Amino acid sequence: KAGVTQTPRYLIKTRGQQVTLSCSPISGHRSVSWYQQTPGQGLQFLFEYFSETQRNKGNFPGRFSGRQFSNSRSEMNVSTLELGDSALYLCASSETGANVLTFGAGSRLTVL
Amino acid sequence: AQSVTQLGSHVSVSEGALVLLRCNYSSSVPPYLFWYVQYPNQGLQLLLKYTTGATLVKGINGFEAEFKKSETSFHLTKPSAHMSDAAEYFCAVSGGNQGAQKLVFGQGTRLTINP
């Protein structure tokens, strides 16, 4: 089975722009979660989607949003980018009822 | 609510020596506990997990961890370090099966192996 695939792997944006990151889960996995990793705040939970519905949300401003499609692929969007949004964004998927996440390699966002 | 504290942001050991990475947790519900490893420019790879049952859990690459409820600890050990073990290690807790996808991570411990 292919792993969790995230695109793009690297991107550079400027303040005020918006960005969309994509995540393709492992085939058959219906739950997709997103995490932000920064040197200062560490790994923080953003949100989780299951069957196209947001099931859990972390403590992030409304500029951070996501969605999940019927094929379980997920996207997250960050609008009005700030310097502090520079981070590695990790996507993880899991099987229904499972308690283990499989992570992708991440999308590294740099905001200038 | 859950929280995780990893004692020591950097740990350095000699090749062949014991590896001990410390993790203490706080959880208002019976916890699920995990150790993940991250190599440079990569995502997180699961080393091992504790959900229920046996408190000593074995993982990949020779690592193991013991769940001690009385001490609220889940320390990671490996008897003999290899150079390939150099990486960053994260302990994480989730709120049981109801919130398994919402992990709370510790700040990480960077492990360096000296030849």
PDB file of C-alpha atoms in Angstrom:
ATOM      1  CA  LYS A   1       0.000   0.000   0.000  1.00  0.00           C
ATOM      2  CA  ALA A   2       1.168   3.505  -0.701  1.00  0.00           C
ATOM      3  CA  GLY A   3       1.668   5.677   2.351  1.00  0.00           C
ATOM      4  CA  VAL A   4       0.174   9.042   3.174  1.00  0.00           C
ATOM      5  CA  THR A   5       1.038  11.468   0.398  1.00  0.00           C
ATOM      6  CA  GLN A   6       1.284  15.191   0.956  1.00  0.00           C
ATOM      7  CA  THR A   7       1.723  17.838  -1.710  1.00  0.00           C
ATOM      8  CA  PRO A   8       3.497  20.087  -2.156  1.00  0.00           C
ATOM      9  CA  ARG A   9       6.485  19.138  -0.028  1.00  0.00           C
ATOM     10  CA  TYR A  10       7.897  22.655   0.056  1.00  0.00           C
ATOM     11  CA  LEU A  11       6.420  26.033  -0.691  1.00  0.00           C
ATOM     12  CA  ILE A  12       7.157  29.675  -0.086  1.00  0.00           C
ATOM     13  CA  LYS A  13       4.466  32.326   0.282  1.00  0.00           C
ATOM     14  CA  THR A  14       4.374  35.957   1.340  1.00  0.00           C
ATOM     15  CA  ARG A  15       2.364  37.513   4.126  1.00  0.00           C
ATOM     16  CA  GLY A  16      -1.265  38.029   3.282  1.00  0.00           C
ATOM     17  CA  GLN A  17      -1.429  35.269   0.698  1.00  0.00           C
ATOM     18  CA  GLN A  18      -3.334  32.050   1.142  1.00  0.00           C
ATOM     19  CA  VAL A  19      -2.190  28.465   0.719  1.00  0.00           C
ATOM     20  CA  THR A  20      -3.819  25.103   0.122  1.00  0.00           C
ATOM     21  CA  LEU A  21      -2.137  21.859   1.124  1.00  0.00           C
ATOM     22  CA  SER A  22      -3.260  18.445  -0.024  1.00  0.00           C
ATOM     23  CA  CYS A  23      -3.218  15.050   1.625  1.00  0.00           C
ATOM     24  CA  SER A  24      -4.013  11.632   0.159  1.00  0.00           C
ATOM     25  CA  PRO A  25      -4.514   9.039   2.905  1.00  0.00           C
ATOM     26  CA  ILE A  26      -3.632   5.389   2.773  1.00  0.00           C
ATOM     27  CA  SER A  27      -6.160   3.514   0.672  1.00  0.00           C
ATOM     28  CA  GLY A  28      -9.104   2.497   2.832  1.00  0.00           C
ATOM     29  CA  HIS A  29      -8.377   5.004   5.593  1.00  0.00           C
ATOM     30  CA  ARG A  30     -11.315   7.316   6.148  1.00  0.00           C
ATOM     31  CA  SER A  31      -9.964   9.474   8.941  1.00  0.00           C
ATOM     32  CA  VAL A  32      -7.522  12.264   8.175  1.00  0.00           C
ATOM     33  CA  SER A  33      -5.918  14.522  10.764  1.00  0.00           C
ATOM     34  CA  TRP A  34      -3.700  17.571  10.392  1.00  0.00           C
ATOM     35  CA  TYR A  35      -0.935  18.789  12.680  1.00  0.00           C
ATOM     36  CA  GLN A  36       1.292  21.848  12.687  1.00  0.00           C
ATOM     37  CA  GLN A  37       4.916  21.504  13.777  1.00  0.00           C
ATOM     38  CA  THR A  38       6.986  24.558  14.698  1.00  0.00           C
ATOM     39  CA  PRO A  39      10.205  24.894  16.718  1.00  0.00           C
ATOM     40  CA  GLY A  40       8.469  27.063  19.304  1.00  0.00           C
ATOM     41  CA  GLN A  41       5.102  25.370  19.768  1.00  0.00           C
ATOM     42  CA  GLY A  42       6.013  21.841  18.785  1.00  0.00           C
ATOM     43  CA  LEU A  43       3.373  19.539  17.337  1.00  0.00           C
ATOM     44  CA  GLN A  44      -0.161  20.821  17.609  1.00  0.00           C
ATOM     45  CA  PHE A  45      -3.425  19.250  16.455  1.00  0.00           C
ATOM     46  CA  LEU A  46      -5.306  21.274  13.847  1.00  0.00           C
ATOM     47  CA  PHE A  47      -8.355  19.199  12.929  1.00  0.00           C
ATOM     48  CA  GLU A  48      -9.652  15.773  12.036  1.00  0.00           C
ATOM     49  CA  TYR A  49     -12.017  14.728   9.276  1.00  0.00           C
ATOM     50  CA  PHE A  50     -13.982  11.535   8.913  1.00  0.00           C
ATOM     51  CA  SER A  51     -16.382  10.794   6.079  1.00  0.00           C
ATOM     52  CA  GLU A  52     -16.242  14.408   4.888  1.00  0.00           C
ATOM     53  CA  THR A  53     -17.174  15.773   8.345  1.00  0.00           C
ATOM     54  CA  GLN A  54     -14.943  17.651  10.738  1.00  0.00           C
ATOM     55  CA  ARG A  55     -14.958  15.544  13.886  1.00  0.00           C
ATOM     56  CA  ASN A  56     -12.438  17.406  16.034  1.00  0.00           C
ATOM     57  CA  LYS A  57     -10.809  20.821  15.950  1.00  0.00           C
ATOM     58  CA  GLY A  58      -7.760  22.212  17.696  1.00  0.00           C
ATOM     59  CA  ASN A  59      -7.230  25.684  19.054  1.00  0.00           C
ATOM     60  CA  PHE A  60      -6.353  27.571  15.900  1.00  0.00           C
ATOM     61  CA  PRO A  61      -7.870  30.741  14.419  1.00  0.00           C
ATOM     62  CA  GLY A  62     -10.516  30.607  11.725  1.00  0.00           C
ATOM     63  CA  ARG A  63      -7.875  31.349   9.079  1.00  0.00           C
ATOM     64  CA  PHE A  64      -7.105  27.646   9.246  1.00  0.00           C
ATOM     65  CA  SER A  65      -9.700  25.498   7.569  1.00  0.00           C
ATOM     66  CA  GLY A  66      -9.969  22.132   5.963  1.00  0.00           C
ATOM     67  CA  ARG A  67     -12.196  19.777   4.108  1.00  0.00           C
ATOM     68  CA  GLN A  68     -12.393  16.176   3.090  1.00  0.00           C
ATOM     69  CA  PHE A  69     -13.650  14.778  -0.173  1.00  0.00           C
ATOM     70  CA  SER A  70     -15.693  11.663  -0.826  1.00  0.00           C
ATOM     71  CA  ASN A  71     -12.525   9.735  -1.744  1.00  0.00           C
ATOM     72  CA  SER A  72     -11.101  10.639   1.718  1.00  0.00           C
ATOM     73  CA  ARG A  73      -8.495  13.003   0.288  1.00  0.00           C
ATOM     74  CA  SER A  74      -8.206  16.124   2.370  1.00  0.00           C
ATOM     75  CA  GLU A  75      -7.070  19.683   1.919  1.00  0.00           C
ATOM     76  CA  MET A  76      -6.256  22.351   4.418  1.00  0.00           C
ATOM     77  CA  ASN A  77      -6.257  26.041   3.699  1.00  0.00           C
ATOM     78  CA  VAL A  78      -4.606  28.914   5.497  1.00  0.00           C
ATOM     79  CA  SER A  79      -5.771  32.380   4.532  1.00  0.00           C
ATOM     80  CA  THR A  80      -4.110  35.754   5.166  1.00  0.00           C
ATOM     81  CA  LEU A  81      -0.775  34.129   5.936  1.00  0.00           C
ATOM     82  CA  GLU A  82       1.327  35.421   8.806  1.00  0.00           C
ATOM     83  CA  LEU A  83       5.034  34.921   9.453  1.00  0.00           C
ATOM     84  CA  GLY A  84       4.132  32.671  12.370  1.00  0.00           C
ATOM     85  CA  ASP A  85       2.368  30.248  10.042  1.00  0.00           C
ATOM     86  CA  SER A  86       5.754  29.065   8.793  1.00  0.00           C
ATOM     87  CA  ALA A  87       5.785  25.428   9.812  1.00  0.00           C
ATOM     88  CA  LEU A  88       5.812  21.819   8.795  1.00  0.00           C
ATOM     89  CA  TYR A  89       2.212  20.720   8.255  1.00  0.00           C
ATOM     90  CA  LEU A  90       1.718  17.013   8.795  1.00  0.00           C
ATOM     91  CA  CYS A  91      -1.206  14.945   7.668  1.00  0.00           C
ATOM     92  CA  ALA A  92      -2.033  11.568   9.170  1.00  0.00           C
ATOM     93  CA  SER A  93      -4.597   8.934   8.344  1.00  0.00           C
ATOM     94  CA  SER A  94      -6.083   6.027  10.234  1.00  0.00           C
ATOM     95  CA  GLU A  95      -8.445   3.147   9.688  1.00  0.00           C
ATOM     96  CA  THR A  96     -11.962   3.347  11.041  1.00  0.00           C
ATOM     97  CA  GLY A  97     -11.910   2.477  14.731  1.00  0.00           C
ATOM     98  CA  ALA A  98      -8.141   2.261  14.828  1.00  0.00           C
ATOM     99  CA  ASN A  99      -6.063   4.162  17.332  1.00  0.00           C
ATOM    100  CA  VAL A 100      -2.864   4.530  15.343  1.00  0.00           C
ATOM    101  CA  LEU A 101      -2.012   7.376  13.009  1.00  0.00           C
ATOM    102  CA  THR A 102       0.221   6.996   9.967  1.00  0.00           C
ATOM    103  CA  PHE A 103       1.884  10.270   9.064  1.00  0.00           C
ATOM    104  CA  GLY A 104       2.943  11.690   5.746  1.00  0.00           C
ATOM    105  CA  ALA A 105       6.274  13.409   5.164  1.00  0.00           C
ATOM    106  CA  GLY A 106       4.716  16.842   5.546  1.00  0.00           C
ATOM    107  CA  SER A 107       4.459  20.092   3.648  1.00  0.00           C
ATOM    108  CA  ARG A 108       6.993  22.696   4.718  1.00  0.00           C
ATOM    109  CA  LEU A 109       5.556  26.193   4.415  1.00  0.00           C
ATOM    110  CA  THR A 110       7.740  29.263   4.611  1.00  0.00           C
ATOM    111  CA  VAL A 111       6.035  32.649   4.878  1.00  0.00           C
ATOM    112  CA  LEU A 112       8.179  35.656   3.960  1.00  0.00           C
TER     113      LEU A 112
ATOM    114  CA  ALA B   1      -7.528  17.167  29.108  1.00  0.00           C
ATOM    115  CA  GLN B   2      -4.188  15.587  28.384  1.00  0.00           C
ATOM    116  CA  SER B   3      -0.614  16.794  28.538  1.00  0.00           C
ATOM    117  CA  VAL B   4       2.844  15.294  28.053  1.00  0.00           C
ATOM    118  CA  THR B   5       6.200  16.262  29.513  1.00  0.00           C
ATOM    119  CA  GLN B   6       9.400  14.903  28.050  1.00  0.00           C
ATOM    120  CA  LEU B   7      12.317  15.346  30.395  1.00  0.00           C
ATOM    121  CA  GLY B   8      15.376  16.463  28.515  1.00  0.00           C
ATOM    122  CA  SER B   9      15.204  18.168  25.128  1.00  0.00           C
ATOM    123  CA  HIS B  10      18.580  16.670  24.222  1.00  0.00           C
ATOM    124  CA  VAL B  11      20.005  13.297  25.203  1.00  0.00           C
ATOM    125  CA  SER B  12      23.425  12.076  24.144  1.00  0.00           C
ATOM    126  CA  VAL B  13      24.638   8.481  24.557  1.00  0.00           C
ATOM    127  CA  SER B  14      27.520   6.425  23.256  1.00  0.00           C
ATOM    128  CA  GLU B  15      27.004   3.739  20.650  1.00  0.00           C
ATOM    129  CA  GLY B  16      26.166   0.512  22.438  1.00  0.00           C
ATOM    130  CA  ALA B  17      24.959   2.260  25.596  1.00  0.00           C
ATOM    131  CA  LEU B  18      21.481   2.177  27.080  1.00  0.00           C
ATOM    132  CA  VAL B  19      18.980   4.659  25.685  1.00  0.00           C
ATOM    133  CA  LEU B  20      16.445   6.081  28.154  1.00  0.00           C
ATOM    134  CA  LEU B  21      14.015   8.793  27.074  1.00  0.00           C
ATOM    135  CA  ARG B  22      11.626   9.987  29.734  1.00  0.00           C
ATOM    136  CA  CYS B  23       7.952  10.800  29.315  1.00  0.00           C
ATOM    137  CA  ASN B  24       5.349  11.730  31.901  1.00  0.00           C
ATOM    138  CA  TYR B  25       1.729  12.304  31.041  1.00  0.00           C
ATOM    139  CA  SER B  26      -1.430  13.717  32.478  1.00  0.00           C
ATOM    140  CA  SER B  27      -4.834  12.509  31.410  1.00  0.00           C
ATOM    141  CA  SER B  28      -8.355  12.807  32.760  1.00  0.00           C
ATOM    142  CA  VAL B  29      -9.336   9.547  31.072  1.00  0.00           C
ATOM    143  CA  PRO B  30      -7.505   6.244  30.647  1.00  0.00           C
ATOM    144  CA  PRO B  31      -4.774   7.208  28.218  1.00  0.00           C
ATOM    145  CA  TYR B  32      -3.504   5.765  25.031  1.00  0.00           C
ATOM    146  CA  LEU B  33       0.237   6.415  24.846  1.00  0.00           C
ATOM    147  CA  PHE B  34       2.582   6.491  21.889  1.00  0.00           C
ATOM    148  CA  TRP B  35       6.191   7.028  20.968  1.00  0.00           C
ATOM    149  CA  TYR B  36       6.994   8.396  17.525  1.00  0.00           C
ATOM    150  CA  VAL B  37      10.373   9.012  15.880  1.00  0.00           C
ATOM    151  CA  GLN B  38      11.156  11.723  13.351  1.00  0.00           C
ATOM    152  CA  TYR B  39      14.190  11.703  11.092  1.00  0.00           C
ATOM    153  CA  PRO B  40      15.301  14.918   9.356  1.00  0.00           C
ATOM    154  CA  ASN B  41      12.930  16.136   6.666  1.00  0.00           C
ATOM    155  CA  GLN B  42      10.520  13.297   7.311  1.00  0.00           C
ATOM    156  CA  GLY B  43       7.208  12.740   9.003  1.00  0.00           C
ATOM    157  CA  LEU B  44       6.577  10.794  12.179  1.00  0.00           C
ATOM    158  CA  GLN B  45       7.005   7.045  12.391  1.00  0.00           C
ATOM    159  CA  LEU B  46       5.296   5.031  15.109  1.00  0.00           C
ATOM    160  CA  LEU B  47       7.723   3.181  17.380  1.00  0.00           C
ATOM    161  CA  LEU B  48       5.225   1.643  19.787  1.00  0.00           C
ATOM    162  CA  LYS B  49       1.918   2.193  21.521  1.00  0.00           C
ATOM    163  CA  TYR B  50       0.102   1.343  24.744  1.00  0.00           C
ATOM    164  CA  THR B  51      -3.670   1.114  24.763  1.00  0.00           C
ATOM    165  CA  THR B  52      -4.742  -1.543  27.245  1.00  0.00           C
ATOM    166  CA  GLY B  53      -3.377  -4.807  28.573  1.00  0.00           C
ATOM    167  CA  ALA B  54       0.291  -5.577  29.040  1.00  0.00           C
ATOM    168  CA  THR B  55       2.125  -2.594  30.455  1.00  0.00           C
ATOM    169  CA  LEU B  56       5.470  -3.450  28.852  1.00  0.00           C
ATOM    170  CA  VAL B  57       5.191  -2.861  25.142  1.00  0.00           C
ATOM    171  CA  LYS B  58       7.751  -3.694  22.517  1.00  0.00           C
ATOM    172  CA  GLY B  59       8.163  -1.721  19.353  1.00  0.00           C
ATOM    173  CA  ILE B  60      10.271  -1.556  16.256  1.00  0.00           C
ATOM    174  CA  ASN B  61      14.048  -1.270  16.100  1.00  0.00           C
ATOM    175  CA  GLY B  62      14.528  -2.832  19.548  1.00  0.00           C
ATOM    176  CA  PHE B  63      12.703  -0.128  21.510  1.00  0.00           C
ATOM    177  CA  GLU B  64      10.337  -0.813  24.367  1.00  0.00           C
ATOM    178  CA  ALA B  65       8.365   1.229  26.889  1.00  0.00           C
ATOM    179  CA  GLU B  66       6.626   0.525  30.158  1.00  0.00           C
ATOM    180  CA  PHE B  67       3.341   2.101  31.201  1.00  0.00           C
ATOM    181  CA  LYS B  68       3.412   2.926  34.913  1.00  0.00           C
ATOM    182  CA  LYS B  69       0.066   4.299  35.993  1.00  0.00           C
ATOM    183  CA  SER B  70       1.179   5.082  39.542  1.00  0.00           C
ATOM    184  CA  GLU B  71       4.025   7.209  38.213  1.00  0.00           C
ATOM    185  CA  THR B  72       2.104   8.518  35.186  1.00  0.00           C
ATOM    186  CA  SER B  73       5.121   7.609  33.102  1.00  0.00           C
ATOM    187  CA  PHE B  74       5.826   5.941  29.778  1.00  0.00           C
ATOM    188  CA  HIS B  75       9.610   5.940  29.412  1.00  0.00           C
ATOM    189  CA  LEU B  76      11.243   4.655  26.219  1.00  0.00           C
ATOM    190  CA  THR B  77      14.293   2.400  26.409  1.00  0.00           C
ATOM    191  CA  LYS B  78      16.659   0.513  24.148  1.00  0.00           C
ATOM    192  CA  PRO B  79      19.426  -1.679  25.580  1.00  0.00           C
ATOM    193  CA  SER B  80      22.079  -0.815  23.009  1.00  0.00           C
ATOM    194  CA  ALA B  81      22.134   2.351  20.917  1.00  0.00           C
ATOM    195  CA  HIS B  82      22.995   2.318  17.228  1.00  0.00           C
ATOM    196  CA  MET B  83      24.149   5.255  15.157  1.00  0.00           C
ATOM    197  CA  SER B  84      20.937   4.954  13.147  1.00  0.00           C
ATOM    198  CA  ASP B  85      18.899   5.768  16.283  1.00  0.00           C
ATOM    199  CA  ALA B  86      19.928   9.423  16.072  1.00  0.00           C
ATOM    200  CA  ALA B  87      16.666  11.297  15.566  1.00  0.00           C
ATOM    201  CA  GLU B  88      13.990  13.241  17.422  1.00  0.00           C
ATOM    202  CA  TYR B  89      11.577  11.276  19.575  1.00  0.00           C
ATOM    203  CA  PHE B  90       8.084  12.339  20.566  1.00  0.00           C
ATOM    204  CA  CYS B  91       5.868  10.950  23.283  1.00  0.00           C
ATOM    205  CA  ALA B  92       2.135  11.457  22.750  1.00  0.00           C
ATOM    206  CA  VAL B  93      -1.121  10.815  24.568  1.00  0.00           C
ATOM    207  CA  SER B  94      -4.682  10.600  23.339  1.00  0.00           C
ATOM    208  CA  GLY B  95      -7.946  10.421  25.182  1.00  0.00           C
ATOM    209  CA  GLY B  96      -8.644   6.769  24.596  1.00  0.00           C
ATOM    210  CA  ASN B  97     -10.633   5.405  21.729  1.00  0.00           C
ATOM    211  CA  GLN B  98     -13.014   8.369  21.645  1.00  0.00           C
ATOM    212  CA  GLY B  99     -10.296  10.770  20.628  1.00  0.00           C
ATOM    213  CA  ALA B 100      -7.610   8.579  19.212  1.00  0.00           C
ATOM    214  CA  GLN B 101      -6.848  10.875  16.312  1.00  0.00           C
ATOM    215  CA  LYS B 102      -6.290  13.921  18.521  1.00  0.00           C
ATOM    216  CA  LEU B 103      -2.814  13.390  19.874  1.00  0.00           C
ATOM    217  CA  VAL B 104      -1.170  15.674  22.400  1.00  0.00           C
ATOM    218  CA  PHE B 105       2.600  15.594  21.925  1.00  0.00           C
ATOM    219  CA  GLY B 106       5.510  16.330  24.164  1.00  0.00           C
ATOM    220  CA  GLN B 107       8.122  18.820  23.062  1.00  0.00           C
ATOM    221  CA  GLY B 108      10.419  16.108  21.775  1.00  0.00           C
ATOM    222  CA  THR B 109      13.822  14.753  22.728  1.00  0.00           C
ATOM    223  CA  ARG B 110      16.688  14.920  20.277  1.00  0.00           C
ATOM    224  CA  LEU B 111      18.834  11.820  20.613  1.00  0.00           C
ATOM    225  CA  THR B 112      22.486  11.998  19.609  1.00  0.00           C
ATOM    226  CA  ILE B 113      24.643   8.883  19.373  1.00  0.00           C
ATOM    227  CA  ASN B 114      28.386   9.288  19.909  1.00  0.00           C
ATOM    228  CA  PRO B 115      30.696   6.839  18.142  1.00  0.00           C
TER     229      PRO B 115
END
